CSV table of C-alpha atoms in Angstrom, one decimal:
chain,number,residue,atom,x,y,z
A,1,MET,CA,-19.1,-31.4,177.5
A,2,THR,CA,-20.9,-32.8,174.5
A,3,PRO,CA,-19.8,-36.4,173.7
A,4,PRO,CA,-17.4,-36.7,170.8
A,5,ASP,CA,-19.9,-38.6,168.6
A,6,ALA,CA,-22.7,-36.1,169.1
A,7,PRO,CA,-23.9,-34.1,166.0
A,8,HIS,CA,-22.0,-30.9,165.5
A,9,ASN,CA,-23.5,-27.5,165.9
A,10,ARG,CA,-22.1,-24.1,166.6
A,11,TRP,CA,-22.5,-24.7,170.4
A,12,SER,CA,-21.4,-28.3,170.5
A,13,ASP,CA,-18.2,-27.5,172.3
A,14,LEU,CA,-18.5,-24.6,174.8
A,15,ASP,CA,-14.7,-24.4,175.1
A,16,ARG,CA,-14.6,-23.3,171.4
A,17,PRO,CA,-17.2,-20.5,171.0
A,18,PRO,CA,-17.7,-19.0,167.5
A,19,LEU,CA,-15.9,-15.9,166.5
A,20,ASN,CA,-17.8,-12.6,166.7
A,21,ALA,CA,-17.5,-10.9,163.3
A,22,ALA,CA,-19.0,-7.6,164.3
A,23,ALA,CA,-16.6,-7.3,167.3
A,24,LEU,CA,-13.6,-8.1,165.1
A,25,ARG,CA,-14.6,-5.6,162.5
A,26,ARG,CA,-14.9,-2.9,165.1
A,27,GLY,CA,-11.5,-3.6,166.4
A,28,LEU,CA,-9.6,-4.0,163.1
A,29,LEU,CA,-11.3,-2.0,160.3
A,30,ARG,CA,-10.2,1.6,160.3
A,31,PRO,CA,-10.5,4.2,157.5
A,32,ASP,CA,-6.7,4.7,157.6
A,33,GLY,CA,-5.8,1.1,158.2
A,34,LEU,CA,-4.7,-1.8,156.0
A,35,TRP,CA,-7.7,-4.1,156.6
A,36,SER,CA,-10.6,-3.2,154.3
A,37,SER,CA,-13.0,-6.0,155.0
A,38,LEU,CA,-13.4,-9.0,157.3
A,39,ASP,CA,-15.6,-12.0,156.6
A,40,ILE,CA,-16.1,-15.1,158.6
A,41,VAL,CA,-17.5,-18.3,157.2
A,42,GLU,CA,-18.6,-21.4,159.1
A,43,ALA,CA,-16.7,-23.7,156.8
A,44,THR,CA,-14.9,-23.7,153.5
A,45,GLY,CA,-12.5,-25.8,151.6
A,46,SER,CA,-9.7,-23.3,151.7
A,47,THR,CA,-9.7,-19.6,152.5
A,48,ASN,CA,-6.7,-19.1,150.2
A,49,SER,CA,-8.6,-20.6,147.3
A,50,ASP,CA,-11.6,-18.5,148.0
A,51,LEU,CA,-9.7,-15.2,148.1
A,52,ALA,CA,-7.6,-16.2,145.1
A,53,ALA,CA,-10.8,-16.8,143.1
A,54,ARG,CA,-12.1,-13.4,144.1
A,55,ALA,CA,-8.8,-11.7,143.3
A,56,ALA,CA,-8.7,-13.3,139.8
A,57,SER,CA,-12.1,-11.8,139.1
A,58,GLY,CA,-10.9,-8.3,139.9
A,59,ARG,CA,-13.4,-8.0,142.8
A,60,LEU,CA,-11.0,-7.8,145.7
A,61,ALA,CA,-9.5,-4.8,147.4
A,62,GLU,CA,-6.2,-4.9,149.3
A,63,GLY,CA,-6.7,-5.7,152.9
A,64,ALA,CA,-9.5,-8.2,152.5
A,65,VAL,CA,-9.5,-10.8,155.3
A,66,LEU,CA,-11.3,-14.1,155.2
A,67,VAL,CA,-11.6,-16.3,158.3
A,68,ALA,CA,-13.1,-19.8,158.5
A,69,GLU,CA,-14.3,-21.6,161.6
A,70,GLU,CA,-13.4,-24.8,159.8
A,71,GLN,CA,-11.3,-25.7,156.7
A,72,THR,CA,-12.1,-28.9,155.0
A,73,ALA,CA,-9.4,-28.7,152.4
A,74,GLY,CA,-6.8,-26.4,153.8
A,75,ARG,CA,-3.5,-26.6,152.0
A,76,GLY,CA,0.1,-26.3,153.1
A,77,ARG,CA,3.2,-26.3,150.9
A,78,LEU,CA,3.4,-29.1,148.3
A,79,ASP,CA,-0.5,-29.3,148.5
A,80,ARG,CA,-0.3,-31.0,151.9
A,81,ASN,CA,-3.7,-31.1,153.7
A,82,TRP,CA,-4.3,-29.0,156.8
A,83,THR,CA,-7.3,-30.0,158.9
A,84,ALA,CA,-8.4,-29.5,162.4
A,85,PRO,CA,-11.7,-29.7,164.4
A,86,PRO,CA,-14.2,-26.8,164.0
A,87,ARG,CA,-13.2,-23.6,165.9
A,88,SER,CA,-10.0,-25.2,167.3
A,89,GLY,CA,-7.7,-22.9,165.4
A,90,ILE,CA,-7.2,-19.8,163.4
A,91,PHE,CA,-7.6,-20.3,159.7
A,92,LEU,CA,-7.4,-17.1,157.7
A,93,SER,CA,-6.2,-15.5,154.5
A,94,VAL,CA,-5.5,-11.9,153.6
A,95,TYR,CA,-5.0,-10.2,150.2
A,96,LEU,CA,-2.0,-7.9,149.8
A,97,THR,CA,-1.0,-5.8,146.8
A,98,PRO,CA,2.4,-4.3,147.4
A,99,GLY,CA,2.1,-2.6,144.0
A,100,GLY,CA,4.7,-0.5,142.2
A,101,GLY,CA,6.3,0.6,145.5
A,102,VAL,CA,7.8,-2.9,146.0
A,103,PRO,CA,9.5,-4.7,143.1
A,104,ALA,CA,7.9,-8.1,142.4
A,105,GLU,CA,11.2,-9.9,143.0
A,106,ARG,CA,10.9,-8.8,146.7
A,107,TRP,CA,7.4,-10.2,147.1
A,108,GLY,CA,8.9,-13.6,148.1
A,109,TRP,CA,9.5,-12.0,151.5
A,110,LEU,CA,5.7,-12.0,152.3
A,111,PRO,CA,5.4,-15.5,153.8
A,112,LEU,CA,8.5,-14.8,155.9
A,113,LEU,CA,7.0,-11.5,157.0
A,114,ALA,CA,3.8,-13.2,157.9
A,115,GLY,CA,5.8,-15.6,160.0
A,116,VAL,CA,7.5,-12.8,161.9
A,117,ALA,CA,4.2,-11.0,162.4
A,118,THR,CA,2.4,-14.1,163.6
A,119,ALA,CA,5.1,-15.0,166.1
A,120,THR,CA,5.3,-11.4,167.4
A,121,GLY,CA,1.5,-11.1,167.8
A,122,LEU,CA,1.2,-14.4,169.6
A,123,ALA,CA,4.1,-13.8,171.9
A,124,GLN,CA,2.3,-10.6,173.0
A,125,SER,CA,-1.2,-12.0,173.2
A,126,ALA,CA,-0.6,-15.7,174.3
A,127,GLY,CA,2.7,-15.5,176.1
A,128,VAL,CA,4.1,-18.3,173.9
A,129,ASP,CA,7.7,-18.3,172.6
A,130,MET,CA,7.2,-19.3,169.0
A,131,ALA,CA,10.0,-20.1,166.6
A,132,LEU,CA,10.1,-20.1,162.8
A,133,LYS,CA,11.2,-23.0,160.7
A,134,TRP,CA,12.3,-21.9,157.3
A,135,PRO,CA,10.4,-21.2,155.1
A,136,ASN,CA,6.9,-21.3,156.4
A,137,ASP,CA,6.4,-23.3,159.6
A,138,LEU,CA,5.5,-22.0,163.1
A,139,LEU,CA,6.9,-24.0,166.0
A,140,VAL,CA,6.2,-24.2,169.7
A,141,THR,CA,7.8,-26.3,172.4
A,142,VAL,CA,5.7,-29.0,174.0
A,143,HIS,CA,7.3,-31.1,176.8
A,144,GLY,CA,10.8,-30.1,175.5
A,145,SER,CA,10.1,-31.0,171.9
A,146,GLU,CA,9.7,-28.7,168.9
A,147,ARG,CA,6.2,-29.1,167.5
A,148,LYS,CA,4.7,-27.6,164.4
A,149,THR,CA,1.6,-25.6,165.4
A,150,GLY,CA,1.1,-23.4,162.3
A,151,GLY,CA,2.0,-22.8,158.7
A,152,ILE,CA,1.9,-20.1,156.1
A,153,LEU,CA,1.1,-20.3,152.4
A,154,ALA,CA,1.5,-17.4,150.0
A,155,GLU,CA,0.1,-17.5,146.4
A,156,ARG,CA,0.1,-15.0,143.6
A,157,ALA,CA,-3.5,-14.0,142.7
A,158,GLY,CA,-4.8,-11.2,140.5
A,159,ASP,CA,-2.6,-8.1,141.1
A,160,GLY,CA,-1.3,-9.3,144.5
A,161,VAL,CA,-0.7,-12.1,146.9
A,162,VAL,CA,-3.0,-14.1,149.0
A,163,VAL,CA,-1.3,-15.0,152.3
A,164,GLY,CA,-2.8,-17.8,154.4
A,165,ILE,CA,-2.1,-18.5,158.0
A,166,GLY,CA,-3.2,-21.7,159.8
A,167,LEU,CA,-2.7,-22.1,163.5
A,168,ASN,CA,-3.6,-24.8,166.0
A,169,VAL,CA,-5.0,-23.1,169.0
A,170,SER,CA,-6.9,-25.4,171.4
A,171,LEU,CA,-6.2,-28.8,169.9
A,172,ARG,CA,-5.9,-31.5,172.6
A,173,ALA,CA,-3.3,-34.2,172.4
A,174,ALA,CA,-5.7,-36.8,171.1
A,175,GLU,CA,-6.8,-34.4,168.3
A,176,LEU,CA,-3.3,-33.7,166.8
A,177,PRO,CA,-3.0,-34.8,163.2
A,178,ALA,CA,0.5,-36.1,163.6
A,179,PRO,CA,3.0,-36.9,166.4
A,180,HIS,CA,5.1,-33.8,165.5
A,181,ALA,CA,2.2,-31.4,165.7
A,182,GLY,CA,1.4,-29.1,168.6
A,183,SER,CA,-1.0,-26.4,169.6
A,184,LEU,CA,-0.9,-23.2,171.7
A,185,ALA,CA,-2.9,-24.8,174.4
A,186,LEU,CA,-0.4,-27.7,174.7
A,187,ALA,CA,2.5,-25.2,174.7
A,188,GLY,CA,1.0,-23.5,177.8
A,189,ALA,CA,-0.5,-20.4,176.2
A,190,SER,CA,-1.8,-17.8,178.7
A,191,SER,CA,-4.8,-17.3,176.4
A,192,THR,CA,-6.5,-19.4,173.8
A,193,ASP,CA,-9.2,-16.8,173.1
A,194,ARG,CA,-9.3,-16.8,169.3
A,195,GLU,CA,-10.6,-13.3,169.0
A,196,THR,CA,-7.8,-11.9,171.1
A,197,LEU,CA,-5.2,-13.9,169.1
A,198,LEU,CA,-6.7,-13.0,165.8
A,199,ARG,CA,-6.7,-9.3,166.5
A,200,ALA,CA,-3.1,-9.5,167.7
A,201,VAL,CA,-1.9,-11.4,164.6
A,202,LEU,CA,-3.7,-9.0,162.2
A,203,ARG,CA,-2.4,-5.9,164.0
A,204,SER,CA,1.1,-7.3,164.0
A,205,LEU,CA,0.8,-8.2,160.3
A,206,GLU,CA,-0.4,-4.7,159.5
A,207,GLN,CA,2.6,-3.1,161.3
A,208,TRP,CA,5.2,-5.4,159.7
A,209,TYR,CA,3.7,-5.1,156.2
A,210,GLY,CA,3.5,-1.3,156.5
A,211,ARG,CA,7.2,-1.1,157.6
A,212,TRP,CA,8.3,-3.4,154.8
A,213,ARG,CA,6.3,-1.7,152.1
A,214,ASP,CA,7.4,1.8,153.2
A,215,ALA,CA,11.0,0.5,152.8
A,216,GLY,CA,10.3,-0.5,149.2
A,217,GLY,CA,10.4,-4.2,150.2
A,218,ASP,CA,13.9,-3.9,151.5
A,219,ALA,CA,14.0,-6.6,154.1
A,220,ALA,CA,17.3,-5.3,155.7
A,221,GLY,CA,16.2,-1.7,155.8
A,222,SER,CA,12.8,-2.5,157.3
A,223,GLY,CA,14.3,-4.8,160.0
A,224,LEU,CA,12.5,-7.8,158.6
A,225,GLN,CA,15.6,-9.8,157.7
A,226,ALA,CA,17.1,-9.4,161.2
A,227,ALA,CA,13.8,-10.2,162.9
A,228,TYR,CA,13.4,-13.4,160.9
A,229,ALA,CA,16.9,-14.5,161.5
A,230,ALA,CA,16.5,-13.8,165.3
A,231,GLY,CA,13.4,-16.0,165.5
A,232,CYS,CA,14.5,-18.8,163.0
A,233,ALA,CA,15.0,-22.2,164.6
A,234,THR,CA,16.6,-23.5,161.4
A,235,LEU,CA,19.7,-21.3,161.7
A,236,ASP,CA,22.9,-22.6,163.3
A,237,ARG,CA,22.0,-26.3,163.0
A,238,PRO,CA,22.6,-29.0,160.4
A,239,VAL,CA,19.8,-29.6,158.0
A,240,ARG,CA,18.9,-31.5,154.9
A,241,ALA,CA,17.3,-29.5,152.1
A,242,GLU,CA,15.0,-31.7,150.0
A,243,LEU,CA,14.9,-29.9,146.6
A,244,PRO,CA,12.8,-30.1,143.5
A,245,GLY,CA,13.8,-32.9,141.2
A,246,ASP,CA,14.5,-35.4,144.0
A,247,ARG,CA,17.7,-33.7,144.9
A,248,SER,CA,18.9,-33.0,148.4
A,249,VAL,CA,21.7,-30.9,150.1
A,250,VAL,CA,23.1,-31.4,153.6
A,251,GLY,CA,24.8,-28.6,155.4
A,252,GLU,CA,24.7,-26.1,158.3
A,253,ALA,CA,22.1,-23.4,157.9
A,254,VAL,CA,24.1,-20.2,158.4
A,255,ALA,CA,22.1,-17.3,157.1
A,256,ILE,CA,19.0,-15.9,155.6
A,257,ASP,CA,20.1,-13.8,152.6
A,258,GLY,CA,18.6,-10.6,151.2
A,259,ASP,CA,16.3,-12.5,149.0
A,260,GLY,CA,14.9,-14.6,151.9
A,261,ARG,CA,16.8,-17.7,150.9
A,262,LEU,CA,18.3,-20.1,153.4
A,263,VAL,CA,22.1,-20.3,153.0
A,264,LEU,CA,23.7,-23.7,153.7
A,265,ALA,CA,27.4,-24.2,154.4
A,266,THR,CA,28.1,-27.6,152.8
A,267,GLY,CA,30.9,-30.0,153.6
A,268,ASP,CA,32.9,-29.0,150.6
A,269,GLY,CA,33.3,-25.5,151.9
A,270,LEU,CA,30.7,-23.9,149.6
A,271,ARG,CA,27.7,-21.8,150.6
A,272,GLN,CA,24.6,-22.7,148.7
A,273,PRO,CA,21.4,-20.6,148.9
A,274,VAL,CA,18.1,-22.6,148.9
A,275,SER,CA,15.1,-20.8,147.6
A,276,ALA,CA,12.5,-23.6,147.7
A,277,GLY,CA,12.3,-27.0,149.3
A,278,ASP,CA,11.6,-29.0,152.4
A,279,ILE,CA,14.0,-28.5,155.3
A,280,VAL,CA,14.7,-31.4,157.7
A,281,HIS,CA,16.3,-30.4,161.0
A,282,LEU,CA,18.9,-33.1,161.5
A,283,ARG,CA,19.8,-32.4,165.1
A,284,GLY,CA,18.3,-30.3,167.8
A,285,VAL,CA,16.0,-30.7,170.8
A,286,GLU,CA,15.5,-34.4,171.6
A,287,GLY,CA,12.4,-35.6,169.9
A,288,GLY,CA,12.3,-32.4,167.9
A,289,LEU,CA,10.5,-31.7,164.6
A,290,THR,CA,12.1,-33.1,161.4
């Protein structure tokens, strides 16, 4: 193994080989499929920013996929940074244009859809039981504790939406960016082969997106609403919703409504839907994510 202070090159860590773009294209790009192109870059600031810029110029077809071996300025919600060692994770963005078949007010389901698709694909390919923290976090269990191992960021761009997925795959404990972070490897994944995982995630995303789009964006009719609720670790527990404007609401998370909002039952007997904000799990697995 190369010492940690050695100069980096594409073979500096043999446990983390580079992705094979040609093999991924052969496995994922089909004339009748969703994915229209797949590009891999060695490093970039943000795959979401790169695809959004191309979409704004009108030079991007639906189904474009951009993958980075390393992101130097990856972004989560509220412009939080997302960084990881080169080739230690999956950092990708896809461009989707639901078009006239799906009303724009239903496009807010896309990040939740991406969460369901990612969790489904990884359960099949890595044997990891992954949970969803509303609205955009992917959780695994490490030593009995909920840990964030991935996140999703969706942004309007051009005529569609860029959906970014960041996932910690092979990060070791000493490489974690925060105590509450995790990785598939630390969660005991049966496979950390990034090509296998990437193919599984993109195929699952294609299936869920097709089902949702064919249903006109109806989350209930497509089964998306039920699938998200079934995999959501936020439901049935007390939470604090930190809202825009330095406001917060405490209550029990009781449902995901038809618009993808988290519904809280508050102490005064009311039910309050939350459409945006940070969610803090107030009680759960000991040492769990907050």
